[in-house]
Amino acid sequence: MLENIKLTREQTFFLIFICALGNIVYTHTWIDDEADRAAWVAALAGILLVTPFAVWMLYLGENYPEKNLLDIVEDGLGKFPGGIVSCVYILINVAVAVAILNLFTELIKSVFLPKTPVGVIMLILVLVAVSIISSGLKAFSRTAELLTGLGLANFFFSFVFSVPKYFHTEYIFPVFDTSWLGFIKGTLFMTGAASECLLLIMIIVRFIPDPGKHCLWVVTGLVFCAVVFSAAILVIMAMLSPELAKRIAFGGVNAARIIQVGEFIRGLEVFIFITYQFIAIGKISVCLYCGWTAVQKILHNIKPWLSLAALSSVVLALSFWLNSYNKAYQLAVVLGTYILLPFSILMLLICTILLIVKKKKSDAMDS
Amino acid sequence: MFKTYKNSTKLSDSTMSLAERQASQRELERLKKMIIAGSDVAQELALVIEQLRRSASNAENQKVFATIDENFSWLHDFLGQGIGLTVGKYDILAGNAQAGIAYIESIADKQLISSYVIEPLLTKKVDSNIRLDNLLNFIQLESIYIHTTSNYIMTKIVESLLNGDAVLFINGLQEALVIGSRKIEKRSIEKPDNEGTVLASLESFTDDLETNCSMVIKRLPITTLCFEAFTQGELSRTKLKLVWLEGIANEKVIEEVERRIKKINVDNLDGVGNLAELIEDKPLSIFPKYRQTQRPDVVAKALTEGHFAVLCNNSPFAFFAPITLWDNFKTMDDYAERVTSSSYLRLVRYVAFAIAVLVSPVYLSFVTYNHIVVPQSLAVNISTGREGVPFPSGIELVMMTLAISIIREASLRIPGSVGYFIGTLAAVVIGQAAVTAGYVSTSIIIVVAVSEISSFAISTTTLVYTTRLINYFFITLASVLGMFGLINGMIIVMWYVVSLESFGVPYLYPLIPFDLEGMKDTFVRLAVLKKRLRLLAPFNRYRIGPEGNSGKRE
């Protein structure tokens, strides 16, 4: 389904926001051990470090109007190498989707629906995500805009109740009571994990009007994501203590669980869960959309609905096969540490070299 | 086909006996005769159809006869006796000519015909030398001082008679005078029952198109107010008018609406709801993409904002579009009240919408799946109330929601005060009895009643039914999957809503896509908007502003 739309500032902002969140909602505990009380600072710095790569992609998009990074690679390297790059891109997106599907399903299973079969939950999540992206990027980006806004408001409104009673400053200070090495490792992991958003930018760069000029749309999205996510880690740590925060999964839900104000304000994990679900569905939709775009590129836009069905079936089948929180967590960590950022940098390098070659050729032609 | 038949005959030759072959030959002969006879019948039928077609075309082009009696006789044949055609012959203009007047009694104004047509014709004198072909001119100019036109095609004259006009034939003239004598039965302008307000205007539209137009013109007496008239419906011949403000409404949208109205091809167009359904983008959508209103002030305000409106004969409602979801929460009182009060009231309507849609599924998911949210004392009360109830909470909730909808529908249909009585009886007495008998729990009654009442706080009736449908969808999901199902349902509804557009305007605009100026009059009303919305009036955005800027095109 080739679309000819232009994203607005808000749509770009929220798409980047939801895309950078993704698996780090669960894997942030990986850095809590290394960065300790400075984990929230590491998260802030880590996500901010993605910004230069995002801007680099927008700069490339400026030089190749109406093309995404996969198009640029295919045009420059030829169909076969371009196809291989697209296949790798699809695999990475499928892996990210499988990881988040398993992580979120386990959250539902352990906290809310212990007796419901995992397969049913996964199937529903994938069906909702497929419905959302089936109507195209315009409707999807508008949905992301709405869901992210509501999810954020819900998250912080729920934690407002924690401030007077459950917010322990002694759990936060001293902030930098950690080693530099640990802090740097944590920061770099966060950069790698938040690089999930680069996978989306590779595709939507085509839909951002004048991407070089509007790079602030993406930058503000990333900055906002960094601030919000580090604030969320800070709140969780301040409520649970850094020691507990790094040992338990679903920090937000578990932190909300302990809040009780009077007789009537309790069980806030049910409300926090709404935000987790918005993020999970948003992220699965993004992965499916990116993968679908690449599949269509390889198949030359033949039977798009069939390719979407096939792709979502693959995601679903692999998720059934994995069916484990621990394995999914490990997969997310591996993706964040070794795959996402290196792949993005490789794409950027290839496209940049192709751009330089193209410019040299055109200079030679002119002279 | 023929080859197949031949092959099958050959095959049968080898397998059939002689007697069977002869029988089949006879059958074949009989079939051939029948085909020949059939073709004769078809030829005869074609001739009859041709004759009928000719006579119909003759009737269509039939000119006015020279004698009054022939005209009267033709009209009687054409219209039949039962319609109430009244005819009369008079020596007019002091005996210088003989005239015949025909009209349909039930729809023509007899008093007007008698006083302003027959009486002047009988009393007026004319020069005896006047030529017959000048007579109609003389009558038009000197005798009858009401709107008249001349016509010489009988079918056109019949159309005029069916519209309530009277027709004047003159002996010896093959032309007739059509006299505007339509008897207009009009309801007086009443209060808007469905859209009551406290401080705003108390006028509502009537069933008469011209009266409705006059109410809009009264509010916008400017030259840029444009009306375009259409007549649609093969049988109903419904008159409708498209209204917009030139220079403010998006001309592309207006052109598209004109095109869609012209494309309508139905036999009966019975109101604006029917019309809107025929011209909107996704008629199966559960969300209204146009707003029906019976208030002329709402229409006038909408026109100044860049919407277009459609008024329809025989309908006390108008509709305007493009609209957004938020338009369903605005009332004219919002603009008559103080900013703070109107903002508060508007927020109350949004909260009511959320309660109408969410309270029962949230209750269901809390009591069946996510008990942790419910405080202990409340949980004890709920479970005590449910003691002995034979149905699961989900079934109980669906049954009660359906029961309330039935009671509401029934009380609407039962006439007058009996309706109120039956409504009260059903809701209070039966509800109380059901609780006492242990069929339903008290908390379910409270939840369903709160949900139902909240839905009526929304300004437009169409959205009330939408809330009910969404409510059923959410209850189903919450009963199957608890909060997880409910949130999935919310995501699906939100995705569905954001993908809707009303004549090219996104349904959640100005929230999505975001427009700060528009947000000042969306969830709350902060001030009188200085600019019109970008997507509604893209070429003329200033409402108020720097001196001399108002009303200017950008």
Coordinates of C-alpha atoms in Angstrom, one line a residue, chain A residues 8 10-11 104 108 112-113 116 120-121 124-125 128 131-132 134-135 138-139 142-143 145-147 150 263-264 266-267 269-271 273-274 277-278 281, chain B residues 365-366 369-378 480-485 487-488 490-492 494-496 498-501 506-508 511-514:
Chain A
T8 CA 2.5 16.5 10.9
E10 CA 2.6 16.1 16.4
Q11 CA 2.3 12.8 14.5
F104 CA 3.8 -7.8 27.6
I108 CA -0.9 -9.7 31.6
F112 CA -4.3 -9.8 35.5
L113 CA -5.3 -12.9 33.5
T116 CA -6.1 -17.1 30.1
V120 CA -5.3 -15.9 23.0
I121 CA -3.7 -12.8 24.4
I124 CA -5.7 -10.4 20.2
L125 CA -2.7 -8.1 20.5
V128 CA -5.5 -5.1 17.1
S131 CA -6.3 -3.5 12.3
I132 CA -4.5 -0.3 13.2
S134 CA -4.2 -1.8 7.8
S135 CA -5.8 1.6 7.4
K138 CA -2.2 8.4 8.3
A139 CA -4.7 6.7 10.6
R142 CA -3.2 9.7 14.4
T143 CA -4.0 6.8 16.6
E145 CA -0.8 10.5 18.7
L146 CA -4.0 9.9 20.7
L147 CA -2.9 6.8 22.5
L150 CA -3.7 9.5 26.9
E263 CA -9.8 3.3 51.6
F264 CA -10.7 4.2 48.0
R266 CA -5.9 1.5 45.6
G267 CA -5.2 -1.0 42.9
E269 CA -1.7 -1.1 38.8
V270 CA -4.9 -1.6 36.8
F271 CA -4.6 1.9 35.5
F273 CA -1.5 -1.3 32.9
I274 CA -3.4 0.8 30.4
Q277 CA -0.9 -1.8 26.8
F278 CA -0.9 1.4 24.7
I281 CA 0.2 -2.3 20.9
Chain B
S365 CA -14.2 -5.8 34.8
F366 CA -13.6 -4.7 38.4
Y369 CA -11.5 -9.7 37.1
N370 CA -9.7 -6.9 38.8
H371 CA -11.2 -7.0 42.3
I372 CA -8.2 -5.3 43.8
V373 CA -9.4 -1.8 42.7
V374 CA -12.7 -2.2 44.6
P375 CA -12.5 -1.0 48.3
Q376 CA -13.3 -3.6 50.8
S377 CA -16.5 -2.1 52.1
L378 CA -17.8 -1.5 48.6
V480 CA -14.6 -11.9 28.3
L481 CA -11.2 -10.4 29.1
G482 CA -11.7 -7.9 31.8
M483 CA -9.6 -4.7 31.8
F484 CA -7.4 -6.1 29.0
G485 CA -10.4 -6.6 26.7
I487 CA -8.6 -1.4 26.8
N488 CA -8.4 -3.3 23.5
M490 CA -11.0 1.4 23.6
I491 CA -8.0 1.3 21.3
I492 CA -10.1 -0.1 18.5
M494 CA -10.1 5.3 19.1
W495 CA -8.4 4.0 16.0
Y496 CA -11.8 3.9 14.3
V498 CA -9.3 8.9 14.2
S499 CA -9.6 7.3 10.8
L500 CA -13.0 8.9 10.2
E501 CA -13.4 12.1 8.2
P506 CA -10.6 14.7 10.3
Y507 CA -13.2 13.7 12.9
L508 CA -11.1 14.6 16.0
L511 CA -7.2 17.8 18.6
I512 CA -5.9 15.5 15.9
P513 CA -4.4 17.1 13.8
F514 CA -3.6 19.6 16.4

